[in-house]
Every structure is written in C-alpha cells, then in structure tokens.
C-alpha cells in the first residue's frame, strides 16, 4: 500500500490531515524522510472528495447494491422529488432486521445528529439487545423534519421490519414526529423522553433556577419520585404554590402535557429503563469518531459499518466467563445461570439495594411496606415508602414502584420481601426471555430451520415468508435468463399456487391463507426494495437542508443555561473584574 492509499484509508476513518502526516512521518522514520507536507495530504483528500461531486447519491446506491449481493436481507429505499433531487435515504442490514424480531419491543427514534455536508439529520432507530447494548434497527437521512417525511420513513421502516409494530417508542417533543407516530403506529405507546423536557426547562426557567436554587432539586423529586399519578399531581400543585409560579407559562405547558413525558404515567409499561438521552449520548460519541459535518453521504454510509456494536464479543464473554457473585445464595446463582453478564450485573446491584430500608409487615404474609428514610450522606436519597403485595402460593410479589413492569427485573423492595419469605429460587415468571443468554438464539438460528417450526403466529409467518423469499429470489434470477426457463417456472408456479390453495381449502384455513399471502406479499415487496422501480434513473445530490434548530453549518445547539458567560478582564493590580487595567487602576 503506497502513501496515497494510506492517506485515503485513514481519511475514510475521519482522521485529520495533521494526524495522517504525523503518522506517516513516524512510519517513515522521521519527518526528514517524508517527501510531502500537510498541504499535500489535504490536497489528496480534497481530490477524492471532488470525485463525489454530483454523484454522491449514485455512488451510495451502488454501494447498497453491492451490500445486497452479499447480504440478501439488506434493504434500502430512496425517495426523490419531481426534479430527481434526493429527499430521503433509508437502509438497514439483514442482521438488524432479524434482531428486531427478538428485541423490537422498545425503540428510540431521534433526529439530533448532523453528520454530513448536506446538513441532512441522521434518524436512527435504536433498540437494546440482551446485553443492554444499543443496536440499530435502521438508519435514514432526511431532508426536512415534517409530518409527511416522517410518515414516509415510518412506513418504509415498518415494511422493512415485516410489518411488526414496536410496543413502545421514545422520542423528543417534536410535534411533526408525534403526528406521524399517531398515524403510522396507532397502537404503539409513545413517550417523550423526560431528559429533553428537563433540558428545555433549563433554558426556559433559568431566572427561576437562579432565584430559587432548591427549585431544581424539588422539581426533579416531584418528577422522578412520584409513585402514582395522584401523588405526582398533588406534589406538583404544592411545589407551584410554594414558589408562587402559578402564572409561569412554561411550567403550565409542562403540566398540560404531563401524560406525554412524566415517568409516573409509564411505570406499568415496559421501556427497558431506556431513554433517548442514554442512547443518544453513546450514539454521538460513536459518530464523532467516524464522521463529521463535512462527510459525504457515500463516505458516511461506508463508515457506519464500523459503528455496529460487537454483540458477538459479549456473547463469547457471557458463555465462557462467570461473573462474580455478591452473596452466593441460590437466587443469585439462578440469576447468573440465566441472565447475560451485563444484565446480571444490574440484577446483582438490585440485590445489594434490597438491604436498604426498613421492612414493616402491614398484613400478615400478604402486605408489606419498605420504608427508606433520608440519609445526609446521600443527598439523592429521598424518604419514600413502597408497598409490596404478596401471593406466596403463586410466588407473586408486586411492588407499587413497578420496577419489574418498567425494566423487566425485580425491584429491591420485592427482593427484600422474597428474602423474608425464604424464596430460594428465582421464579420463572420473573425471568424475561429478552434478558437471557439464549435470547438471540432464534436470531442466529438459520431461518430455514425456524420456518419449519409448528405454529401460525405472526413471527412464524414472517420466518416462512423470509425462507420462501430467498428461494424465490434464486428462482427469479435463474428463470429470467432465457425464455424456456421462464415458461417452465411460470407453469410450475401456477400449478404450485393451485395446489397450495387446494390444501388450504381442504383444511378450512381460508383466513390463515389470506394472512399468509399478506405477509408473503409484504416480504417479497421488501426484498425487491421500496422505490427501486425508478430503474436506472440517476438521482441528484440533495441541496443543503435547513432543519429545525440548525444553521447551515451548525455546531451543537446550546440552550442559554449551557452557554458559558464571557469572562471579563481582570485588573492585575486590584484583582477585580472591571473595565480598567493595572495602568489605569484607580487604586
């Protein structure tokens, strides 16, 4: 590999010209042995970038076609305006599509990433696997963030995911996004991330925060520590009256929309204890390593392949290494046996937290109170009481904190009561399959094996449709090469369809047949690629987008509370921040 190829390879990994020059000088044994300067490296990079002018999207689509040859389940879609300028690009690989069938219960969707020179925001669909890692269920580049564009994206993504709707989705407070979700995912629970709500509040309530420093902590306590809706609403009213902010427009607006974001309204819904802020921060950190605001679409798409999480490494560690135990009692051993390493670490911490608080028996063997008092050494601890209902015969332990319902793991309060009752083994109904070591066994198992399993669930119909679509793809490729092959395939397919219809009619399964045909048609449509009917049409590169909250060449937008004040000049004589200096100091 010559120096030019090394420069291109390093540049593709978002390494700057100065770092490339320094690396090559070390490689050649010193700067005196390098026969080019930093400017020459910059020129090589700029020359490669100029080659993409006007053909950026076409190169990207060619890259997608090559990936589809390697990964038959790779899916992409492109939408353009009437003049041929690209509006949206969506893509997802086969591994992510299969993983969605196992871990697609909760999805976060965010459009806060600016990663290319067209200022088209990246819109990733992110989930969580059984290792509590972020996994991608598809990515899109959008020209504008409108309801129409979001509807196109959600419909396309839904088709790529075989029509399976997520149970819950987490987004920011974008109004256009909310409308599109209500249209495309009417049965999906939509939650606005509280982190975005509180971040916006910092900008709107800056004066209030400065006037009442304790208001911030009290607001957080009302939002995060309320266990019931009535408790939240009462605590909010007390807080408003205490600080006399009844006429504050932003607080009133937050309260009116409380059902969209307040955690207390979602405690009984499984959200994997996930927020868009957690996944967004990790996503931003990864993207900064590989792309920047000047990256072309083609280079960005190529770099995305390096961002996928190393799930295989975690599988290997989980299967071959046992994490350390905390107390070595049977319930902990059971948890280590079934949970992945990362999930067991969380469960072990919950076991340790069960030592907190005082256990009070309210009703013999059926009702308990776990009371946690405030601790001056831990300011984030708030005095609170939790109620645990018990059905010992059925081994049911229900806590009003709804920890198991929300994150899929038993809460410390329920574990404390279980310990009192001498429950030695972890009840099977408190073990979610998605947190187990073999949760992705179905994803890794060949589809042609899974498709022969017994059952007519929606998931089984998807697996069968995928298996058939692979064989149909191969058949179409062979039969379309000459007329004789085509005529033979057409005749055999007609006879095959007739036989399958007869089989279903004889079994009185017309309804199942209709459902199967629907799923099969959807899968075949997906594999053909949405919007690929454009044929060989050349797409035009998109214009620079002006998206919400962004300037044309944006840095990360900051709310006023995040902006550092400009430091004034300090006098060298008196040490005061003033307009004078040591020569003009009045002292």
mmCIF file of N, CA, C and O in Angstrom, residues 141-235:
data_model
loop_
_atom_site.group_PDB
_atom_site.id
_atom_site.type_symbol
_atom_site.label_atom_id
_atom_site.label_comp_id
_atom_site.label_asym_id
_atom_site.label_seq_id
_atom_site.Cartn_x
_atom_site.Cartn_y
_atom_site.Cartn_z
ATOM 1 N N UNK A 141 -31.537 9.273 6.344
ATOM 2 C CA UNK A 141 -31.149 10.672 6.199
ATOM 3 C C UNK A 141 -32.352 11.417 5.627
ATOM 4 O O UNK A 141 -32.901 11.018 4.592
ATOM 5 N N UNK A 142 -32.765 12.468 6.301
ATOM 6 C CA UNK A 142 -33.958 13.208 5.924
ATOM 7 C C UNK A 142 -33.579 14.615 5.495
ATOM 8 O O UNK A 142 -32.698 15.245 6.092
ATOM 9 N N UNK A 143 -34.285 15.113 4.471
ATOM 10 C CA UNK A 143 -34.039 16.489 4.050
ATOM 11 C C UNK A 143 -34.763 17.475 4.951
ATOM 12 O O UNK A 143 -34.257 18.566 5.228
ATOM 13 N N UNK A 144 -35.956 17.123 5.403
ATOM 14 C CA UNK A 144 -36.746 18.017 6.250
ATOM 15 C C UNK A 144 -37.508 17.188 7.274
ATOM 16 O O UNK A 144 -37.891 16.052 7.009
ATOM 17 N N UNK A 145 -37.726 17.781 8.432
ATOM 18 C CA UNK A 145 -38.410 17.090 9.531
ATOM 19 C C UNK A 145 -39.869 17.546 9.570
ATOM 20 O O UNK A 145 -40.243 18.406 10.365
ATOM 21 N N UNK A 146 -40.674 16.957 8.696
ATOM 22 C CA UNK A 146 -42.098 17.285 8.618
ATOM 23 C C UNK A 146 -42.907 16.011 8.822
ATOM 24 O O UNK A 146 -42.379 14.897 8.747
ATOM 25 N N UNK A 147 -44.202 16.186 9.068
ATOM 26 C CA UNK A 147 -45.067 15.029 9.288
ATOM 27 C C UNK A 147 -45.080 14.108 8.077
ATOM 28 O O UNK A 147 -45.026 12.881 8.200
ATOM 29 N N UNK A 148 -45.147 14.697 6.873
ATOM 30 C CA UNK A 148 -45.159 13.895 5.643
ATOM 31 C C UNK A 148 -43.897 13.057 5.521
ATOM 32 O O UNK A 148 -43.954 11.863 5.186
ATOM 33 N N UNK A 149 -42.753 13.675 5.787
ATOM 34 C CA UNK A 149 -41.487 12.956 5.665
ATOM 35 C C UNK A 149 -41.351 11.867 6.726
ATOM 36 O O UNK A 149 -40.852 10.778 6.444
ATOM 37 N N UNK A 150 -41.802 12.156 7.930
ATOM 38 C CA UNK A 150 -41.757 11.139 8.980
ATOM 39 C C UNK A 150 -42.691 9.977 8.646
ATOM 40 O O UNK A 150 -42.363 8.815 8.913
ATOM 41 N N UNK A 151 -43.843 10.271 8.071
ATOM 42 C CA UNK A 151 -44.770 9.198 7.671
ATOM 43 C C UNK A 151 -44.125 8.297 6.632
ATOM 44 O O UNK A 151 -44.253 7.065 6.698
ATOM 45 N N UNK A 152 -43.455 8.905 5.648
ATOM 46 C CA UNK A 152 -42.761 8.097 4.638
ATOM 47 C C UNK A 152 -41.721 7.199 5.298
ATOM 48 O O UNK A 152 -41.622 6.002 4.994
ATOM 49 N N UNK A 153 -40.954 7.770 6.218
ATOM 50 C CA UNK A 153 -39.897 6.991 6.874
ATOM 51 C C UNK A 153 -40.477 5.868 7.714
ATOM 52 O O UNK A 153 -40.017 4.723 7.642
ATOM 53 N N UNK A 154 -41.506 6.144 8.512
ATOM 54 C CA UNK A 154 -42.081 5.121 9.374
ATOM 55 C C UNK A 154 -42.728 4.000 8.565
ATOM 56 O O UNK A 154 -42.626 2.826 8.919
ATOM 57 N N UNK A 155 -43.394 4.351 7.474
ATOM 58 C CA UNK A 155 -43.990 3.320 6.611
ATOM 59 C C UNK A 155 -42.911 2.452 5.982
ATOM 60 O O UNK A 155 -43.044 1.220 5.914
ATOM 61 N N UNK A 156 -41.844 3.090 5.521
ATOM 62 C CA UNK A 156 -40.747 2.333 4.917
ATOM 63 C C UNK A 156 -40.081 1.420 5.932
ATOM 64 O O UNK A 156 -39.811 0.246 5.664
ATOM 65 N N UNK A 157 -39.831 1.951 7.114
ATOM 66 C CA UNK A 157 -39.207 1.147 8.170
ATOM 67 C C UNK A 157 -40.105 -0.009 8.582
ATOM 68 O O UNK A 157 -39.629 -1.131 8.802
ATOM 69 N N UNK A 158 -41.402 0.231 8.641
ATOM 70 C CA UNK A 158 -42.341 -0.821 9.027
ATOM 71 C C UNK A 158 -42.352 -1.945 8.000
ATOM 72 O O UNK A 158 -42.411 -3.133 8.348
ATOM 73 N N UNK A 159 -42.282 -1.607 6.729
ATOM 74 C CA UNK A 159 -42.222 -2.637 5.697
ATOM 75 C C UNK A 159 -40.918 -3.419 5.776
ATOM 76 O O UNK A 159 -40.902 -4.643 5.573
ATOM 77 N N UNK A 160 -39.819 -2.721 6.073
ATOM 78 C CA UNK A 160 -38.543 -3.422 6.205
ATOM 79 C C UNK A 160 -38.553 -4.371 7.395
ATOM 80 O O UNK A 160 -37.856 -5.390 7.385
ATOM 81 N N UNK A 161 -39.350 -4.063 8.410
ATOM 82 C CA UNK A 161 -39.426 -4.901 9.607
ATOM 83 C C UNK A 161 -40.620 -5.852 9.551
ATOM 84 O O UNK A 161 -41.158 -6.240 10.594
ATOM 85 N N UNK A 162 -41.037 -6.199 8.356
ATOM 86 C CA UNK A 162 -42.065 -7.219 8.144
ATOM 87 C C UNK A 162 -43.405 -6.876 8.782
ATOM 88 O O UNK A 162 -44.179 -7.761 9.152
ATOM 89 N N UNK A 163 -43.669 -5.589 8.934
ATOM 90 C CA UNK A 163 -44.960 -5.151 9.435
ATOM 91 C C UNK A 163 -45.139 -5.264 10.931
ATOM 92 O O UNK A 163 -46.236 -5.033 11.440
ATOM 93 N N UNK A 164 -44.074 -5.591 11.670
ATOM 94 C CA UNK A 164 -44.179 -5.727 13.118
ATOM 95 C C UNK A 164 -44.053 -4.365 13.783
ATOM 96 O O UNK A 164 -43.011 -3.716 13.689
ATOM 97 N N UNK A 165 -45.099 -3.929 14.498
ATOM 98 C CA UNK A 165 -45.083 -2.647 15.190
ATOM 99 C C UNK A 165 -44.349 -2.781 16.517
ATOM 100 O O UNK A 165 -44.490 -3.791 17.209
ATOM 101 N N UNK A 166 -43.589 -1.761 16.923
ATOM 102 C CA UNK A 166 -42.992 -1.801 18.267
ATOM 103 C C UNK A 166 -44.066 -1.600 19.324
ATOM 104 O O UNK A 166 -45.093 -0.956 19.083
ATOM 105 N N UNK A 167 -43.829 -2.153 20.502
ATOM 106 C CA UNK A 167 -44.787 -1.968 21.596
ATOM 107 C C UNK A 167 -44.722 -0.558 22.164
ATOM 108 O O UNK A 167 -45.730 -0.005 22.594
ATOM 109 N N UNK A 168 -43.535 0.029 22.172
ATOM 110 C CA UNK A 168 -43.371 1.383 22.688
ATOM 111 C C UNK A 168 -42.236 2.071 21.947
ATOM 112 O O UNK A 168 -41.301 1.419 21.469
ATOM 113 N N UNK A 169 -42.323 3.387 21.858
ATOM 114 C CA UNK A 169 -41.314 4.182 21.158
ATOM 115 C C UNK A 169 -41.050 5.446 21.958
ATOM 116 O O UNK A 169 -41.969 6.044 22.532
ATOM 117 N N UNK A 170 -39.781 5.845 22.030
ATOM 118 C CA UNK A 170 -39.363 7.019 22.785
ATOM 119 C C UNK A 170 -38.771 8.041 21.817
ATOM 120 O O UNK A 170 -37.902 7.702 21.009
ATOM 121 N N UNK A 171 -39.245 9.288 21.895
ATOM 122 C CA UNK A 171 -38.748 10.346 21.021
ATOM 123 C C UNK A 171 -38.590 11.627 21.832
ATOM 124 O O UNK A 171 -38.825 11.658 23.043
ATOM 125 N N UNK A 172 -38.216 12.710 21.132
ATOM 126 C CA UNK A 172 -38.252 14.020 21.766
ATOM 127 C C UNK A 172 -39.654 14.606 21.596
ATOM 128 O O UNK A 172 -40.593 13.895 21.215
ATOM 129 N N UNK A 173 -39.816 15.901 21.831
ATOM 130 C CA UNK A 173 -41.141 16.512 21.822
ATOM 131 C C UNK A 173 -41.493 17.136 20.479
ATOM 132 O O UNK A 173 -42.309 18.054 20.422
ATOM 133 N N UNK A 174 -40.919 16.651 19.413
ATOM 134 C CA UNK A 174 -41.209 17.205 18.095
ATOM 135 C C UNK A 174 -42.669 16.942 17.720
ATOM 136 O O UNK A 174 -43.128 15.797 17.726
ATOM 137 N N UNK A 175 -43.397 18.019 17.368
ATOM 138 C CA UNK A 175 -44.815 17.880 17.060
ATOM 139 C C UNK A 175 -45.085 17.109 15.793
ATOM 140 O O UNK A 175 -46.014 16.291 15.727
ATOM 141 N N UNK A 176 -44.273 17.342 14.739
ATOM 142 C CA UNK A 176 -44.461 16.621 13.481
ATOM 143 C C UNK A 176 -44.216 15.132 13.662
ATOM 144 O O UNK A 176 -44.922 14.287 13.097
ATOM 145 N N UNK A 177 -43.230 14.786 14.478
ATOM 146 C CA UNK A 177 -42.928 13.386 14.748
ATOM 147 C C UNK A 177 -44.092 12.717 15.483
ATOM 148 O O UNK A 177 -44.461 11.573 15.183
ATOM 149 N N UNK A 178 -44.665 13.432 16.436
ATOM 150 C CA UNK A 178 -45.779 12.884 17.202
ATOM 151 C C UNK A 178 -46.979 12.601 16.315
ATOM 152 O O UNK A 178 -47.626 11.546 16.431
ATOM 153 N N UNK A 179 -47.296 13.508 15.389
ATOM 154 C CA UNK A 179 -48.414 13.291 14.472
ATOM 155 C C UNK A 179 -48.183 12.063 13.601
ATOM 156 O O UNK A 179 -49.097 11.249 13.384
ATOM 157 N N UNK A 180 -46.957 11.927 13.101
ATOM 158 C CA UNK A 180 -46.649 10.787 12.236
ATOM 159 C C UNK A 180 -46.748 9.470 13.003
ATOM 160 O O UNK A 180 -47.228 8.463 12.468
ATOM 161 N N UNK A 181 -46.301 9.455 14.259
ATOM 162 C CA UNK A 181 -46.385 8.237 15.067
ATOM 163 C C UNK A 181 -47.839 7.856 15.299
ATOM 164 O O UNK A 181 -48.209 6.677 15.239
ATOM 165 N N UNK A 182 -48.692 8.837 15.574
ATOM 166 C CA UNK A 182 -50.114 8.549 15.780
ATOM 167 C C UNK A 182 -50.766 7.983 14.525
ATOM 168 O O UNK A 182 -51.705 7.187 14.603
ATOM 169 N N UNK A 183 -50.268 8.384 13.354
ATOM 170 C CA UNK A 183 -50.839 7.909 12.086
ATOM 171 C C UNK A 183 -50.354 6.496 11.759
ATOM 172 O O UNK A 183 -51.148 5.613 11.425
ATOM 173 N N UNK A 184 -49.053 6.270 11.864
ATOM 174 C CA UNK A 184 -48.454 5.009 11.411
ATOM 175 C C UNK A 184 -48.463 3.952 12.514
ATOM 176 O O UNK A 184 -48.649 2.765 12.249
ATOM 177 N N UNK A 185 -48.263 4.365 13.771
ATOM 178 C CA UNK A 185 -48.221 3.421 14.893
ATOM 179 C C UNK A 185 -49.340 3.731 15.882
ATOM 180 O O UNK A 185 -49.074 4.154 17.021
ATOM 181 N N UNK A 186 -50.577 3.544 15.498
ATOM 182 C CA UNK A 186 -51.685 3.944 16.383
ATOM 183 C C UNK A 186 -51.748 3.140 17.677
ATOM 184 O O UNK A 186 -52.260 3.637 18.682
ATOM 185 N N UNK A 187 -51.235 1.909 17.679
ATOM 186 C CA UNK A 187 -51.318 1.054 18.872
ATOM 187 C C UNK A 187 -50.025 1.014 19.667
ATOM 188 O O UNK A 187 -49.916 0.253 20.635
ATOM 189 N N UNK A 188 -49.035 1.808 19.264
ATOM 190 C CA UNK A 188 -47.749 1.855 19.962
ATOM 191 C C UNK A 188 -47.778 2.946 21.027
ATOM 192 O O UNK A 188 -48.252 4.052 20.776
ATOM 193 N N UNK A 189 -47.258 2.611 22.215
ATOM 194 C CA UNK A 189 -47.184 3.601 23.295
ATOM 195 C C UNK A 189 -46.051 4.578 22.983
ATOM 196 O O UNK A 189 -44.897 4.182 22.846
ATOM 197 N N UNK A 190 -46.399 5.852 22.869
ATOM 198 C CA UNK A 190 -45.414 6.882 22.539
ATOM 199 C C UNK A 190 -45.076 7.674 23.789
ATOM 200 O O UNK A 190 -45.956 8.194 24.469
ATOM 201 N N UNK A 191 -43.802 7.771 24.068
ATOM 202 C CA UNK A 191 -43.344 8.506 25.253
ATOM 203 C C UNK A 191 -42.292 9.519 24.846
ATOM 204 O O UNK A 191 -41.367 9.205 24.091
ATOM 205 N N UNK A 192 -42.426 10.748 25.340
ATOM 206 C CA UNK A 192 -41.403 11.769 25.141
ATOM 207 C C UNK A 192 -40.361 11.628 26.245
ATOM 208 O O UNK A 192 -40.703 11.479 27.414
ATOM 209 N N UNK A 193 -39.116 11.690 25.883
ATOM 210 C CA UNK A 193 -38.039 11.469 26.844
ATOM 211 C C UNK A 193 -37.998 12.607 27.860
ATOM 212 O O UNK A 193 -37.896 13.788 27.474
ATOM 213 N N UNK A 194 -38.059 12.307 29.170
ATOM 214 C CA UNK A 194 -38.011 13.371 30.183
ATOM 215 C C UNK A 194 -36.727 14.187 30.136
ATOM 216 O O UNK A 194 -36.716 15.348 30.539
ATOM 217 N N UNK A 195 -35.647 13.596 29.648
ATOM 218 C CA UNK A 195 -34.378 14.329 29.586
ATOM 219 C C UNK A 195 -34.502 15.548 28.693
ATOM 220 O O UNK A 195 -33.999 16.633 29.016
ATOM 221 N N UNK A 196 -35.181 15.395 27.547
ATOM 222 C CA UNK A 196 -35.377 16.541 26.659
ATOM 223 C C UNK A 196 -36.283 17.585 27.306
ATOM 224 O O UNK A 196 -36.084 18.788 27.137
ATOM 225 N N UNK A 197 -37.278 17.117 28.041
ATOM 226 C CA UNK A 197 -38.190 18.044 28.716
ATOM 227 C C UNK A 197 -37.431 18.875 29.742
ATOM 228 O O UNK A 197 -37.587 20.100 29.820
ATOM 229 N N UNK A 198 -36.584 18.229 30.530
ATOM 230 C CA UNK A 198 -35.836 18.945 31.558
ATOM 231 C C UNK A 198 -34.751 19.821 30.944
ATOM 232 O O UNK A 198 -34.436 20.892 31.479
ATOM 233 N N UNK A 199 -34.182 19.412 29.849
ATOM 234 C CA UNK A 199 -33.171 20.231 29.178
ATOM 235 C C UNK A 199 -33.796 21.516 28.642
ATOM 236 O O UNK A 199 -33.214 22.607 28.741
ATOM 237 N N UNK A 200 -34.983 21.386 28.076
ATOM 238 C CA UNK A 200 -35.692 22.566 27.600
ATOM 239 C C UNK A 200 -36.089 23.462 28.762
ATOM 240 O O UNK A 200 -36.057 24.698 28.651
ATOM 241 N N UNK A 201 -36.456 22.850 29.890
ATOM 242 C CA UNK A 201 -36.835 23.634 31.074
ATOM 243 C C UNK A 201 -35.658 24.454 31.589
ATOM 244 O O UNK A 201 -35.847 25.566 32.087
ATOM 245 N N UNK A 202 -34.461 23.936 31.471
ATOM 246 C CA UNK A 202 -33.278 24.692 31.913
ATOM 247 C C UNK A 202 -33.134 25.990 31.162
ATOM 248 O O UNK A 202 -32.730 27.017 31.719
ATOM 249 N N UNK A 203 -33.481 25.975 29.885
ATOM 250 C CA UNK A 203 -33.397 27.191 29.099
ATOM 251 C C UNK A 203 -34.531 28.157 29.369
ATOM 252 O O UNK A 203 -34.343 29.381 29.352
ATOM 253 N N UNK A 204 -35.715 27.615 29.625
ATOM 254 C CA UNK A 204 -36.891 28.454 29.830
ATOM 255 C C UNK A 204 -37.002 28.980 31.265
ATOM 256 O O UNK A 204 -37.608 30.030 31.492
ATOM 257 N N UNK A 205 -36.458 28.244 32.224
ATOM 258 C CA UNK A 205 -36.638 28.579 33.637
ATOM 259 C C UNK A 205 -35.335 29.028 34.288
ATOM 260 O O UNK A 205 -35.148 28.870 35.497
ATOM 261 N N UNK A 206 -34.426 29.564 33.482
ATOM 262 C CA UNK A 206 -33.130 29.971 34.020
ATOM 263 C C UNK A 206 -33.230 30.982 35.145
ATOM 264 O O UNK A 206 -32.552 30.878 36.167
ATOM 265 N N UNK A 207 -34.099 31.992 34.983
ATOM 266 C CA UNK A 207 -34.253 33.015 36.022
ATOM 267 C C UNK A 207 -34.826 32.412 37.300
ATOM 268 O O UNK A 207 -34.412 32.747 38.407
ATOM 269 N N UNK A 208 -35.783 31.495 37.138
ATOM 270 C CA UNK A 208 -36.382 30.840 38.297
ATOM 271 C C UNK A 208 -35.368 29.971 39.019
ATOM 272 O O UNK A 208 -35.315 29.939 40.257
ATOM 273 N N UNK A 209 -34.530 29.266 38.266
ATOM 274 C CA UNK A 209 -33.485 28.451 38.875
ATOM 275 C C UNK A 209 -32.514 29.316 39.670
ATOM 276 O O UNK A 209 -32.056 28.936 40.753
ATOM 277 N N UNK A 210 -32.174 30.487 39.115
ATOM 278 C CA UNK A 210 -31.244 31.371 39.800
ATOM 279 C C UNK A 210 -31.834 31.991 41.050
ATOM 280 O O UNK A 210 -31.140 32.174 42.058
ATOM 281 N N UNK A 211 -33.118 32.301 41.029
ATOM 282 C CA UNK A 211 -33.778 32.930 42.175
ATOM 283 C C UNK A 211 -34.029 31.924 43.287
ATOM 284 O O UNK A 211 -33.910 32.257 44.475
ATOM 285 N N UNK A 212 -34.374 30.679 42.910
ATOM 286 C CA UNK A 212 -34.665 29.630 43.898
ATOM 287 C C UNK A 212 -33.788 28.416 43.594
ATOM 288 O O UNK A 212 -34.200 27.516 42.845
ATOM 289 N N UNK A 213 -32.571 28.360 44.132
ATOM 290 C CA UNK A 213 -31.657 27.245 43.814
ATOM 291 C C UNK A 213 -32.221 25.864 44.157
ATOM 292 O O UNK A 213 -31.893 24.880 43.501
ATOM 293 N N UNK A 214 -33.063 25.781 45.187
ATOM 294 C CA UNK A 214 -33.607 24.490 45.592
ATOM 295 C C UNK A 214 -34.758 24.024 44.694
ATOM 296 O O UNK A 214 -35.201 22.875 44.808
ATOM 297 N N UNK A 215 -35.225 24.915 43.832
ATOM 298 C CA UNK A 215 -36.356 24.558 42.978
ATOM 299 C C UNK A 215 -35.990 23.419 42.022
ATOM 300 O O UNK A 215 -36.824 22.568 41.708
ATOM 301 N N UNK A 216 -34.739 23.399 41.563
ATOM 302 C CA UNK A 216 -34.307 22.366 40.614
ATOM 303 C C UNK A 216 -34.436 20.979 41.237
ATOM 304 O O UNK A 216 -35.002 20.055 40.646
ATOM 305 N N UNK A 217 -33.919 20.832 42.462
ATOM 306 C CA UNK A 217 -33.984 19.528 43.129
ATOM 307 C C UNK A 217 -35.422 19.126 43.440
ATOM 308 O O UNK A 217 -35.791 17.952 43.314
ATOM 309 N N UNK A 218 -36.230 20.096 43.816
ATOM 310 C CA UNK A 218 -37.610 19.775 44.156
ATOM 311 C C UNK A 218 -38.402 19.377 42.913
ATOM 312 O O UNK A 218 -39.220 18.448 42.960
ATOM 313 N N UNK A 219 -38.133 20.055 41.808
ATOM 314 C CA UNK A 219 -38.791 19.689 40.555
ATOM 315 C C UNK A 219 -38.408 18.272 40.138
ATOM 316 O O UNK A 219 -39.256 17.463 39.744
ATOM 317 N N UNK A 220 -37.118 17.940 40.251
ATOM 318 C CA UNK A 220 -36.672 16.591 39.924
ATOM 319 C C UNK A 220 -37.270 15.550 40.842
ATOM 320 O O UNK A 220 -37.604 14.441 40.408
ATOM 321 N N UNK A 221 -37.419 15.884 42.123
ATOM 322 C CA UNK A 221 -38.018 14.951 43.069
ATOM 323 C C UNK A 221 -39.483 14.689 42.739
ATOM 324 O O UNK A 221 -39.943 13.537 42.790
ATOM 325 N N UNK A 222 -40.220 15.733 42.390
ATOM 326 C CA UNK A 222 -41.637 15.569 42.035
ATOM 327 C C UNK A 222 -41.773 14.681 40.805
ATOM 328 O O UNK A 222 -42.642 13.803 40.737
ATOM 329 N N UNK A 223 -40.893 14.864 39.833
ATOM 330 C CA UNK A 223 -40.991 14.121 38.572
ATOM 331 C C UNK A 223 -40.559 12.672 38.738
ATOM 332 O O UNK A 223 -41.224 11.749 38.252
ATOM 333 N N UNK A 224 -39.461 12.438 39.451
ATOM 334 C CA UNK A 224 -38.860 11.107 39.478
ATOM 335 C C UNK A 224 -39.278 10.245 40.663
ATOM 336 O O UNK A 224 -39.155 9.021 40.604
ATOM 337 N N UNK A 225 -39.753 10.866 41.737
ATOM 338 C CA UNK A 225 -40.038 10.092 42.948
ATOM 339 C C UNK A 225 -41.520 9.845 43.177
ATOM 340 O O UNK A 225 -41.883 9.176 44.153
ATOM 341 N N UNK A 226 -42.374 10.353 42.325
ATOM 342 C CA UNK A 226 -43.810 10.124 42.491
ATOM 343 C C UNK A 226 -44.145 8.720 42.006
ATOM 344 O O UNK A 226 -43.747 8.311 40.910
ATOM 345 N N UNK A 227 -44.902 7.987 42.827
ATOM 346 C CA UNK A 227 -45.225 6.596 42.505
ATOM 347 C C UNK A 227 -46.598 6.447 41.856
ATOM 348 O O UNK A 227 -46.854 5.452 41.186
ATOM 349 N N UNK A 228 -47.486 7.408 42.081
ATOM 350 C CA UNK A 228 -48.821 7.353 41.485
ATOM 351 C C UNK A 228 -49.136 8.685 40.817
ATOM 352 O O UNK A 228 -48.500 9.712 41.123
ATOM 353 N N UNK A 229 -50.120 8.663 39.935
ATOM 354 C CA UNK A 229 -50.495 9.884 39.223
ATOM 355 C C UNK A 229 -51.027 10.942 40.188
ATOM 356 O O UNK A 229 -50.675 12.124 40.088
ATOM 357 N N UNK A 230 -51.867 10.527 41.124
ATOM 358 C CA UNK A 230 -52.411 11.483 42.086
ATOM 359 C C UNK A 230 -51.308 12.085 42.946
ATOM 360 O O UNK A 230 -51.322 13.287 43.254
ATOM 361 N N UNK A 231 -50.332 11.254 43.337
ATOM 362 C CA UNK A 231 -49.210 11.766 44.119
ATOM 363 C C UNK A 231 -48.415 12.795 43.328
ATOM 364 O O UNK A 231 -47.996 13.832 43.852
ATOM 365 N N UNK A 232 -48.209 12.537 42.040
ATOM 366 C CA UNK A 232 -47.478 13.471 41.187
ATOM 367 C C UNK A 232 -48.224 14.789 41.050
ATOM 368 O O UNK A 232 -47.642 15.877 41.190
ATOM 369 N N UNK A 233 -49.513 14.725 40.779
ATOM 370 C CA UNK A 233 -50.295 15.948 40.578
ATOM 371 C C UNK A 233 -50.387 16.760 41.862
ATOM 372 O O UNK A 233 -50.313 17.991 41.823
ATOM 373 N N UNK A 234 -50.542 16.095 43.003
ATOM 374 C CA UNK A 234 -50.605 16.815 44.279
ATOM 375 C C UNK A 234 -49.263 17.465 44.614
ATOM 376 O O UNK A 234 -49.210 18.617 45.065
ATOM 377 N N UNK A 235 -48.177 16.729 44.402
ATOM 378 C CA UNK A 235 -46.850 17.277 44.688
ATOM 379 C C UNK A 235 -46.534 18.450 43.768
ATOM 380 O O UNK A 235 -45.899 19.434 44.184
#
